[in-house]
Tab-separated table of N, CA and C in Angstrom:
chain	number	residue	atom	x	y	z
J	1	VAL	N	0.523	-1.265	-0.304
J	1	VAL	CA	0.015	0.273	-0.190
J	1	VAL	C	0.836	1.346	-0.079
J	2	ASN	N	2.149	1.038	0.696
J	2	ASN	CA	2.767	2.819	0.853
J	2	ASN	C	3.550	2.690	-0.159
J	3	GLY	N	3.974	1.713	-0.901
J	3	GLY	CA	4.545	1.354	-2.627
J	3	GLY	C	4.003	2.788	-3.041
J	4	GLY	N	2.327	1.521	-3.539
J	4	GLY	CA	1.564	2.360	-4.296
J	4	GLY	C	1.686	4.173	-3.891
J	5	LEU	N	1.185	4.284	-3.087
J	5	LEU	CA	1.150	6.049	-2.648
J	5	LEU	C	1.837	6.764	-2.702
J	6	ALA	N	3.140	6.308	-2.578
J	6	ALA	CA	3.893	6.518	-2.613
J	6	ALA	C	4.213	6.576	-4.215
J	7	ARG	N	4.499	5.734	-4.974
J	7	ARG	CA	4.318	6.392	-6.691
J	7	ARG	C	3.573	7.275	-6.843
J	8	HIS	N	2.482	7.492	-6.395
J	8	HIS	CA	1.388	8.621	-7.054
J	8	HIS	C	1.237	9.181	-6.217
J	9	PHE	N	2.333	9.476	-5.546
J	9	PHE	CA	2.177	11.390	-5.077
J	9	PHE	C	3.506	12.113	-5.523
J	10	PHE	N	4.979	11.008	-5.613
J	10	PHE	CA	5.976	11.452	-6.228
J	10	PHE	C	5.888	11.510	-7.928
J	11	TRP	N	5.427	10.069	-8.094
J	11	TRP	CA	5.375	10.825	-10.247
J	11	TRP	C	4.896	10.725	-10.176
J	12	GLY	N	3.021	11.400	-9.885
J	12	GLY	CA	2.316	11.824	-10.717
J	12	GLY	C	1.345	10.640	-11.560
J	13	GLU	N	1.292	9.791	-11.444
J	13	GLU	CA	1.284	8.546	-12.420
J	13	GLU	C	-0.389	8.708	-13.209
J	14	MET	N	-0.922	9.700	-12.563
J	14	MET	CA	-1.888	10.481	-13.095
J	14	MET	C	-1.681	11.144	-14.516
J	15	HIS	N	-0.640	11.811	-14.925
J	15	HIS	CA	-0.424	12.788	-15.531
J	15	HIS	C	0.557	11.849	-16.969
J	16	LEU	N	1.746	10.863	-15.987
J	16	LEU	CA	2.268	10.256	-17.104
J	16	LEU	C	2.006	9.233	-17.354
J	17	SER	N	0.759	8.942	-17.316
J	17	SER	CA	-0.382	7.458	-17.990
J	17	SER	C	-0.517	8.352	-19.001
J	18	THR	N	-0.349	9.517	-19.163
J	18	THR	CA	-0.410	9.512	-21.486
J	18	THR	C	0.813	10.269	-21.878
J	19	GLY	N	1.589	10.678	-21.162
J	19	GLY	CA	2.826	10.255	-22.020
J	19	GLY	C	3.073	12.133	-21.942
J	20	THR	N	1.981	13.088	-21.678
J	20	THR	CA	2.080	14.623	-21.716
J	20	THR	C	3.158	15.100	-21.480
J	21	SER	N	3.837	14.784	-20.282
J	21	SER	CA	5.090	15.094	-18.885
J	21	SER	C	6.280	15.062	-19.715
J	22	THR	N	6.340	13.618	-20.514
J	22	THR	CA	7.506	13.236	-20.883
J	22	THR	C	7.405	13.993	-22.299
J	23	ALA	N	6.498	14.092	-23.113
J	23	ALA	CA	6.690	15.003	-24.879
J	23	ALA	C	7.088	16.395	-24.301
J	24	LEU	N	6.324	17.582	-23.045
J	24	LEU	CA	6.895	18.570	-23.108
J	24	LEU	C	8.507	19.258	-22.665
J	25	THR	N	8.723	17.937	-21.406
J	25	THR	CA	9.996	18.044	-21.093
J	25	THR	C	11.438	17.308	-22.395
J	26	VAL	N	10.630	16.763	-23.257
J	26	VAL	CA	11.482	16.652	-24.269
J	26	VAL	C	11.777	18.092	-25.460
J	27	LEU	N	10.120	18.141	-25.678
J	27	LEU	CA	9.890	19.556	-26.592
J	27	LEU	C	10.578	20.766	-25.506
J	28	PHE	N	11.063	20.914	-24.338
J	28	PHE	CA	11.607	21.861	-23.592
J	28	PHE	C	12.850	21.520	-24.115
J	29	VAL	N	14.094	20.825	-23.562
J	29	VAL	CA	14.997	20.454	-23.597
J	29	VAL	C	15.237	20.233	-25.450
J	30	LEU	N	14.795	20.309	-26.167
J	30	LEU	CA	15.574	20.229	-27.980
J	30	LEU	C	15.140	21.257	-28.548
J	31	ILE	N	14.147	21.998	-27.848
J	31	ILE	CA	13.442	23.254	-28.628
J	31	ILE	C	13.530	24.432	-27.954
J	32	VAL	N	13.201	25.085	-26.587
J	32	VAL	CA	12.510	25.657	-25.998
J	32	VAL	C	14.026	26.218	-25.803
J	33	PHE	N	14.673	25.282	-24.643
J	33	PHE	CA	15.950	25.837	-23.851
J	33	PHE	C	16.826	26.404	-25.269
J	34	PRO	N	17.779	25.110	-26.281
J	34	PRO	CA	18.297	25.661	-27.205
J	34	PRO	C	17.900	27.559	-27.787
J	35	ILE	N	16.684	28.045	-27.956
J	35	ILE	CA	16.152	29.166	-28.647
J	35	ILE	C	16.780	30.184	-27.252
J	36	PHE	N	16.293	30.124	-26.148
J	36	PHE	CA	16.561	30.520	-25.091
J	36	PHE	C	17.793	30.979	-25.261
J	37	PHE	N	18.599	30.127	-25.147
J	37	PHE	CA	19.990	30.218	-24.174
J	37	PHE	C	20.466	31.285	-25.718
J	38	THR	N	20.132	30.550	-26.472
J	38	THR	CA	21.140	31.479	-27.343
J	38	THR	C	20.931	32.442	-27.618
J	39	ALA	N	18.828	33.426	-27.379
J	39	ALA	CA	18.911	34.889	-27.571
J	39	ALA	C	19.315	35.496	-26.683
J	40	LEU	N	19.529	34.516	-24.977
J	40	LEU	CA	20.235	35.415	-23.961
J	40	LEU	C	21.648	35.003	-24.354
J	41	TRP	N	22.890	34.601	-24.824
J	41	TRP	CA	23.952	34.597	-25.068
J	41	TRP	C	24.159	35.740	-25.939
J	42	VAL	N	23.553	35.773	-27.230
J	42	VAL	CA	23.432	36.943	-28.048
J	42	VAL	C	23.238	38.355	-27.521
J	43	SER	N	21.981	38.918	-26.800
J	43	SER	CA	22.029	39.743	-25.587
J	43	SER	C	22.999	39.673	-24.877
J	44	ILE	N	23.960	39.128	-23.857
J	44	ILE	CA	24.491	39.048	-23.660
J	44	ILE	C	25.734	39.934	-24.179
J	45	THR	N	26.733	39.341	-24.921
J	45	THR	CA	27.114	40.353	-25.592
J	45	THR	C	26.732	41.200	-26.692
J	46	PHE	N	26.043	41.450	-27.208
J	46	PHE	CA	25.615	42.472	-27.575
J	46	PHE	C	25.545	43.951	-26.554
J	47	ALA	N	25.361	43.200	-25.078
J	47	ALA	CA	25.378	44.160	-23.944
J	47	ALA	C	26.634	44.581	-23.936
J	48	MET	N	27.598	43.476	-23.770
J	48	MET	CA	28.748	43.452	-23.441
J	48	MET	C	29.701	45.092	-24.564
J	49	SER	N	29.346	44.882	-25.727
J	49	SER	CA	29.970	45.777	-27.079
J	49	SER	C	29.190	47.328	-26.694
J	50	TYR	N	28.091	47.295	-26.469
J	50	TYR	CA	27.365	48.340	-25.911
J	50	TYR	C	28.496	49.391	-24.676
J	51	ILE	N	28.583	48.432	-23.842
J	51	ILE	CA	28.498	49.288	-22.331
J	51	ILE	C	30.500	49.389	-22.238
J	52	GLY	N	30.907	48.460	-23.521
J	52	GLY	CA	32.426	48.522	-23.251
J	52	GLY	C	32.654	49.640	-24.025
J	53	GLY	N	32.036	49.348	-25.288
J	53	GLY	CA	32.364	50.677	-26.339
J	53	GLY	C	33.064	50.000	-27.790
J	54	TRP	N	32.667	49.094	-27.745
J	54	TRP	CA	33.349	47.978	-29.072
J	54	TRP	C	32.515	48.411	-30.552
J	55	GLY	N	31.181	48.814	-30.352
J	55	GLY	CA	30.203	48.585	-31.379
J	55	GLY	C	30.037	50.148	-31.724
J	56	ARG	N	30.871	51.132	-30.696
J	56	ARG	CA	31.051	52.168	-30.820
J	56	ARG	C	32.527	52.498	-32.167
J	57	VAL	N	33.414	51.885	-32.011
J	57	VAL	CA	34.345	51.686	-32.154
J	57	VAL	C	34.134	50.939	-33.603
J	58	GLY	N	33.585	50.230	-33.924
J	58	GLY	CA	32.722	49.212	-34.948
J	58	GLY	C	32.548	50.165	-35.935
J	59	LYS	N	31.294	51.541	-35.386
J	59	LYS	CA	30.850	51.819	-36.217
J	59	LYS	C	32.217	52.815	-37.984
J	60	HIS	N	33.250	52.906	-36.870
J	60	HIS	CA	34.400	53.842	-37.257
J	60	HIS	C	35.264	52.913	-37.782
J	61	TYR	N	35.377	52.345	-37.074
J	61	TYR	CA	36.834	50.949	-37.672
J	61	TYR	C	36.399	49.764	-37.935
J	62	ALA	N	35.333	49.440	-37.953
J	62	ALA	CA	34.783	47.668	-38.870
J	62	ALA	C	36.143	47.543	-39.978
J	63	ALA	N	36.870	46.266	-39.922
J	63	ALA	CA	37.731	46.061	-40.509
J	63	ALA	C	37.209	44.978	-41.497
J	64	THR	N	37.048	45.361	-42.886
J	64	THR	CA	36.529	44.580	-44.198
J	64	THR	C	37.454	43.551	-44.881
J	65	GLY	N	36.930	42.822	-44.975
J	65	GLY	CA	38.059	40.978	-45.543
J	65	GLY	C	38.291	40.496	-44.757
J	66	THR	N	39.662	39.297	-45.282
J	66	THR	CA	40.153	39.145	-44.581
J	66	THR	C	41.172	39.769	-43.454
J	67	PRO	N	41.773	38.802	-42.483
J	67	PRO	CA	42.453	39.266	-41.517
J	67	PRO	C	44.002	39.745	-42.680
J	68	PRO	N	44.975	41.227	-42.293
J	68	PRO	CA	45.674	41.216	-43.014
J	68	PRO	C	46.597	40.345	-42.346
J	69	ALA	N	48.275	40.703	-43.196
J	69	ALA	CA	49.164	39.958	-42.069
J	69	ALA	C	50.302	40.796	-41.874
J	70	GLY	N	50.439	40.374	-40.575
J	70	GLY	CA	51.300	40.961	-40.191
J	70	GLY	C	51.777	40.191	-38.489
J	71	ARG	N	52.631	40.462	-37.609
J	71	ARG	CA	52.270	39.978	-36.095
J	71	ARG	C	50.997	39.449	-35.636
J	72	VAL	N	50.861	38.308	-35.612
J	72	VAL	CA	49.802	37.368	-34.576
J	72	VAL	C	49.862	37.333	-33.312
J	73	LEU	N	49.361	37.896	-32.838
J	73	LEU	CA	49.220	37.531	-30.808
J	73	LEU	C	47.698	36.823	-30.831
J	74	LYS	N	47.238	35.427	-30.348
J	74	LYS	CA	46.263	34.924	-30.237
J	74	LYS	C	46.146	34.727	-28.140
J	75	ASN	N	45.011	34.680	-28.223
J	75	ASN	CA	44.515	34.158	-26.765
J	75	ASN	C	44.641	36.114	-25.978
J	76	VAL	N	44.905	36.414	-26.092
J	76	VAL	CA	45.072	37.872	-25.786
J	76	VAL	C	44.221	38.459	-25.179
J	77	THR	N	43.951	38.897	-23.524
J	77	THR	CA	43.152	39.800	-22.976
J	77	THR	C	42.968	40.952	-22.704
J	78	GLY	N	42.325	41.209	-22.964
J	78	GLY	CA	41.902	43.388	-23.153
J	78	GLY	C	40.750	43.823	-22.586
J	79	MET	N	40.548	44.898	-22.108
J	79	MET	CA	39.465	45.502	-22.018
J	79	MET	C	39.317	46.675	-22.832
J	80	PHE	N	37.832	46.923	-23.147
J	80	PHE	CA	37.317	48.353	-24.138
J	80	PHE	C	36.463	48.617	-22.908
J	81	GLY	N	36.774	49.872	-22.049
J	81	GLY	CA	36.186	50.167	-21.562
J	81	GLY	C	35.678	49.374	-19.980
J	82	ILE	N	34.790	49.213	-19.254
J	82	ILE	CA	34.772	48.378	-18.662
J	82	ILE	C	34.286	46.578	-19.230
J	83	ALA	N	34.490	46.346	-20.293
J	83	ALA	CA	34.215	45.002	-21.207
J	83	ALA	C	35.030	44.292	-20.926
J	84	ARG	N	35.322	43.439	-20.292
J	84	ARG	CA	36.814	42.291	-20.122
J	84	ARG	C	36.261	41.686	-20.849
J	85	TYR	N	37.905	41.090	-21.451
J	85	TYR	CA	38.117	40.069	-22.666
J	85	TYR	C	38.914	39.353	-22.236
J	86	LYS	N	38.847	38.078	-21.491
J	86	LYS	CA	39.701	37.374	-20.983
J	86	LYS	C	40.197	36.325	-22.160
J	87	PHE	N	41.379	36.102	-22.591
J	87	PHE	CA	42.158	35.570	-23.516
J	87	PHE	C	41.016	35.031	-24.569
J	88	VAL	N	40.367	35.914	-24.898
J	88	VAL	CA	39.338	35.412	-26.472
J	88	VAL	C	39.901	36.591	-27.072
J	89	LEU	N	40.837	37.125	-27.590
J	89	LEU	CA	40.890	38.321	-28.791
J	89	LEU	C	41.851	37.678	-29.385
J	90	THR	N	41.994	38.002	-30.578
J	90	THR	CA	43.161	38.265	-31.497
J	90	THR	C	43.805	38.918	-32.059
J	91	VAL	N	44.799	39.738	-32.069
J	91	VAL	CA	45.555	40.688	-32.265
J	91	VAL	C	46.937	40.441	-33.460
J	92	ILE	N	46.234	41.627	-34.459
J	92	ILE	CA	47.547	40.958	-35.600
J	92	ILE	C	47.777	42.867	-35.519
J	93	THR	N	49.160	43.213	-35.365
J	93	THR	CA	50.043	44.310	-35.518
J	93	THR	C	50.543	44.318	-36.902
J	94	THR	N	50.019	45.588	-38.204
J	94	THR	CA	50.446	45.537	-39.320
J	94	THR	C	51.072	47.325	-39.028
J	95	ASP	N	52.115	47.177	-40.034
J	95	ASP	CA	52.678	48.275	-41.091
J	95	ASP	C	51.786	49.858	-39.832
J	96	GLY	N	50.614	49.285	-40.414
J	96	GLY	CA	49.315	50.214	-40.805
J	96	GLY	C	48.116	50.840	-39.351
J	97	GLY	N	48.288	49.767	-38.702
J	97	GLY	CA	47.339	49.529	-37.090
J	97	GLY	C	47.044	48.450	-36.663
J	98	LEU	N	45.760	48.222	-35.841
J	98	LEU	CA	45.957	47.110	-35.215
J	98	LEU	C	44.898	46.346	-35.514
J	99	TYR	N	44.742	45.116	-35.774
J	99	TYR	CA	43.438	44.446	-36.162
J	99	TYR	C	43.280	43.509	-35.391
J	100	ILE	N	41.672	43.987	-35.007
J	100	ILE	CA	41.577	43.038	-33.618
J	100	ILE	C	40.032	42.095	-33.682
J	101	GLU	N	39.923	41.204	-33.129
J	101	GLU	CA	38.761	40.576	-33.743
J	101	GLU	C	39.187	39.583	-32.148
J	102	ASN	N	37.204	39.335	-32.492
J	102	ASN	CA	36.615	38.412	-30.805
J	102	ASN	C	36.691	36.886	-31.297
J	103	ARG	N	37.027	36.221	-30.675
J	103	ARG	CA	36.550	34.836	-31.112
J	103	ARG	C	35.065	34.859	-31.397
J	104	LYS	N	34.763	34.036	-32.923
J	104	LYS	CA	33.363	33.705	-32.737
J	104	LYS	C	32.081	33.189	-32.342
J	105	VAL	N	32.382	33.239	-31.668
J	105	VAL	CA	31.704	32.333	-30.041
J	105	VAL	C	30.636	33.699	-28.971
J	106	PHE	N	31.398	34.656	-29.177
J	106	PHE	CA	31.820	36.108	-28.914
J	106	PHE	C	31.653	37.039	-29.620
J	107	ARG	N	30.980	36.899	-30.669
J	107	ARG	CA	31.550	37.662	-32.181
J	107	ARG	C	30.654	38.666	-32.160
J	108	PRO	N	28.842	38.260	-32.061
J	108	PRO	CA	27.803	38.815	-32.071
J	108	PRO	C	27.917	40.287	-31.273
J	109	GLY	N	27.702	41.180	-32.054
J	109	GLY	CA	27.837	43.002	-31.680
J	109	GLY	C	29.291	43.291	-31.701
J	110	HIS	N	30.121	42.185	-32.068
J	110	HIS	CA	31.603	42.392	-32.205
J	110	HIS	C	32.535	42.243	-33.369
J	111	PRO	N	31.694	43.047	-34.253
J	111	PRO	CA	32.512	43.420	-35.608
J	111	PRO	C	34.553	43.378	-35.677
J	112	PRO	N	34.772	42.149	-36.426
J	112	PRO	CA	36.377	42.693	-36.051
J	112	PRO	C	37.044	44.139	-36.562
J	113	LEU	N	38.236	44.885	-36.322
J	113	LEU	CA	37.978	46.419	-36.151
J	113	LEU	C	39.951	45.998	-36.723
J	114	PHE	N	39.768	47.239	-37.270
J	114	PHE	CA	41.035	47.682	-38.219
J	114	PHE	C	41.178	49.245	-36.966
J	115	ILE	N	42.596	49.207	-36.077
J	115	ILE	CA	42.515	50.750	-35.876
J	115	ILE	C	43.781	50.807	-35.807
J	116	PRO	N	43.897	52.341	-37.321
J	116	PRO	CA	44.821	52.693	-37.707
J	116	PRO	C	45.942	53.232	-36.245
J	117	PHE	N	46.844	53.456	-36.599
J	117	PHE	CA	47.828	54.352	-35.410
J	117	PHE	C	47.047	55.573	-35.260
J	118	SER	N	46.969	56.093	-36.324
J	118	SER	CA	46.441	57.503	-35.929
J	118	SER	C	45.427	57.303	-35.905
J	119	ALA	N	45.131	56.765	-35.161
J	119	ALA	CA	43.408	56.454	-33.991
J	119	ALA	C	43.495	56.404	-32.627
J	120	ILE	N	45.271	56.340	-32.254
J	120	ILE	CA	45.056	56.117	-31.359
J	120	ILE	C	46.157	57.295	-30.635
J	121	PHE	N	45.023	57.214	-29.155
J	121	PHE	CA	45.780	58.469	-28.354
J	121	PHE	C	46.184	58.252	-26.768
J	122	ASN	N	46.348	59.033	-26.630
J	122	ASN	CA	47.168	59.015	-24.724
J	122	ASN	C	47.418	57.827	-24.997
J	123	ALA	N	48.359	57.179	-24.610
J	123	ALA	CA	49.369	56.055	-24.666
J	123	ALA	C	49.858	56.077	-23.753
J	124	ARG	N	49.490	55.325	-22.896
J	124	ARG	CA	50.099	55.442	-21.428
J	124	ARG	C	50.392	53.599	-20.834
J	125	ARG	N	51.610	53.617	-20.474
J	125	ARG	CA	52.158	52.389	-20.223
J	125	ARG	C	51.375	52.653	-18.831
J	126	GLN	N	50.673	51.373	-17.898
J	126	GLN	CA	50.249	51.355	-16.557
J	126	GLN	C	50.067	49.885	-16.134
J	127	THR	N	50.144	49.379	-15.137
J	127	THR	CA	49.921	47.702	-13.886
J	127	THR	C	48.999	47.645	-13.113
J	128	LEU	N	48.562	46.277	-13.367
J	128	LEU	CA	47.880	46.765	-12.163
J	128	LEU	C	47.192	44.665	-12.182
J	129	PHE	N	48.403	45.182	-10.241
J	129	PHE	CA	48.288	44.280	-9.818
J	129	PHE	C	49.606	43.267	-10.622
J	130	PHE	N	49.570	42.122	-11.153
J	130	PHE	CA	50.831	42.158	-12.381
J	130	PHE	C	50.437	42.021	-13.900
J	131	TRP	N	49.509	42.437	-13.954
J	131	TRP	CA	49.580	43.026	-15.532
J	131	TRP	C	49.311	44.120	-16.255
J	132	GLU	N	50.406	43.928	-16.783
J	132	GLU	CA	51.145	45.866	-17.824
J	132	GLU	C	50.599	45.694	-18.802
J	133	PHE	N	50.087	46.664	-18.924
J	133	PHE	CA	49.427	46.866	-20.202
J	133	PHE	C	49.422	48.513	-20.901
J	134	ILE	N	48.853	48.406	-21.804
J	134	ILE	CA	49.124	50.025	-22.838
J	134	ILE	C	47.424	50.497	-22.601
J	135	ALA	N	47.124	51.141	-21.392
J	135	ALA	CA	46.011	52.379	-21.997
J	135	ALA	C	45.702	53.252	-23.090
J	136	PHE	N	44.886	53.386	-23.834
J	136	PHE	CA	44.543	54.126	-24.946
J	136	PHE	C	43.096	54.126	-25.537
J	137	GLU	N	43.048	55.516	-25.667
J	137	GLU	CA	41.860	55.538	-26.655
J	137	GLU	C	41.742	56.200	-28.243
J	138	ILE	N	40.080	55.345	-28.210
J	138	ILE	CA	40.504	55.671	-29.830
J	138	ILE	C	39.643	56.671	-30.796
J	139	GLY	N	40.347	57.562	-31.436
J	139	GLY	CA	39.605	58.580	-31.915
J	139	GLY	C	39.726	59.235	-31.155
J	140	ASN	N	39.426	60.480	-31.460
J	140	ASN	CA	39.273	62.243	-30.834
J	140	ASN	C	38.114	62.842	-31.552
J	141	PRO	N	37.201	63.047	-30.889
J	141	PRO	CA	37.275	62.859	-29.685
J	141	PRO	C	37.099	61.008	-28.872
J	142	PRO	N	37.846	60.655	-27.899
J	142	PRO	CA	37.822	59.317	-27.678
J	142	PRO	C	35.857	58.468	-27.986
J	143	LEU	N	35.736	57.694	-29.106
J	143	LEU	CA	35.300	56.712	-28.797
J	143	LEU	C	35.154	55.501	-27.778
J	144	ALA	N	36.329	55.040	-27.230
J	144	ALA	CA	36.556	54.093	-25.927
J	144	ALA	C	37.890	54.351	-25.506
J	145	GLY	N	37.787	53.777	-24.342
J	145	GLY	CA	39.094	53.199	-23.568
J	145	GLY	C	39.470	52.510	-24.310
J	146	VAL	N	40.201	52.103	-24.035
J	146	VAL	CA	41.400	50.507	-24.546
J	146	VAL	C	42.476	49.998	-23.584
J	147	ARG	N	42.554	48.882	-23.440
J	147	ARG	CA	44.135	48.120	-22.860
J	147	ARG	C	44.093	47.055	-23.165
J	148	LEU	N	45.246	46.868	-23.636
J	148	LEU	CA	46.136	45.925	-24.254
J	148	LEU	C	47.736	45.660	-23.887
J	149	PRO	N	47.711	44.446	-23.444
J	149	PRO	CA	48.928	44.130	-23.290
J	149	PRO	C	49.315	44.781	-24.172
J	150	SER	N	51.472	45.083	-23.146
J	150	SER	CA	52.775	45.474	-23.832
J	150	SER	C	53.024	45.091	-24.740
J	151	LYS	N	52.944	43.697	-25.194
J	151	LYS	CA	53.643	43.516	-26.189
J	151	LYS	C	52.759	43.482	-27.651
J	152	VAL	N	51.692	43.684	-27.368
J	152	VAL	CA	50.748	44.526	-28.968
J	152	VAL	C	51.475	45.372	-29.635
J	153	PHE	N	52.235	46.250	-28.467
J	153	PHE	CA	52.584	47.469	-28.968
J	153	PHE	C	54.308	47.631	-29.541
J	154	GLU	N	54.684	46.584	-28.938
J	154	GLU	CA	56.034	46.425	-29.412
J	154	GLU	C	56.319	46.246	-31.136
J	155	GLY	N	57.131	47.441	-31.680
J	155	GLY	CA	57.643	47.502	-32.611
J	155	GLY	C	56.969	48.652	-33.511
J	156	THR	N	55.665	48.775	-32.684
J	156	THR	CA	54.816	49.858	-33.331
J	156	THR	C	55.280	51.664	-33.262
J	157	PRO	N	54.730	52.388	-34.362
J	157	PRO	CA	54.790	53.820	-33.618
J	157	PRO	C	54.768	54.365	-33.110
J	158	VAL	N	53.307	53.908	-32.202
J	158	VAL	CA	53.362	54.623	-30.933
J	158	VAL	C	53.728	55.315	-30.076
J	159	GLU	N	53.784	56.452	-29.540
J	159	GLU	CA	54.204	57.110	-29.283
J	159	GLU	C	53.667	56.405	-27.628
J	160	ILE	N	54.360	56.014	-26.440
J	160	ILE	CA	53.696	55.532	-24.872
J	160	ILE	C	54.416	56.296	-24.310
J	161	ALA	N	53.551	57.271	-23.618
J	161	ALA	CA	54.468	57.394	-22.317
J	161	ALA	C	53.972	56.882	-21.160
J	162	PRO	N	55.568	56.957	-19.989
J	162	PRO	CA	55.760	56.428	-18.974
J	162	PRO	C	54.331	56.251	-17.611
């Protein structure tokens, strides 16, 4: 008697007999959840782009075509405004500027950028804990404040204040 009562109470014997609960669970797992998760992910990446300034920079300095030839640094950590991009950036240093792109999974709202050296202003060396980076503004007036590792600027014509 107790086994039958417990089964009825915990498993909802009356509802499972029709299979409706199982069908709804499968529907949710296979269709609704992926759509919800994708929408949430895209919304978060667009919000990061907006808050950090990548989107503003992209309106003026979006890269076109294939990535240029140059010195490639992958898995770079950087910041646009308050948005932190930890080990997801690829930076290519060319004779004319910096090509910056985000990993494809984080790309919504983040077009690849080509920032000419002439658009980099107020470059200065800074340290935060053990991370040495170059902080600078893009554009004049500034579109966004950016922080990238010092190694990105090795061999470039950008003048960096101490």
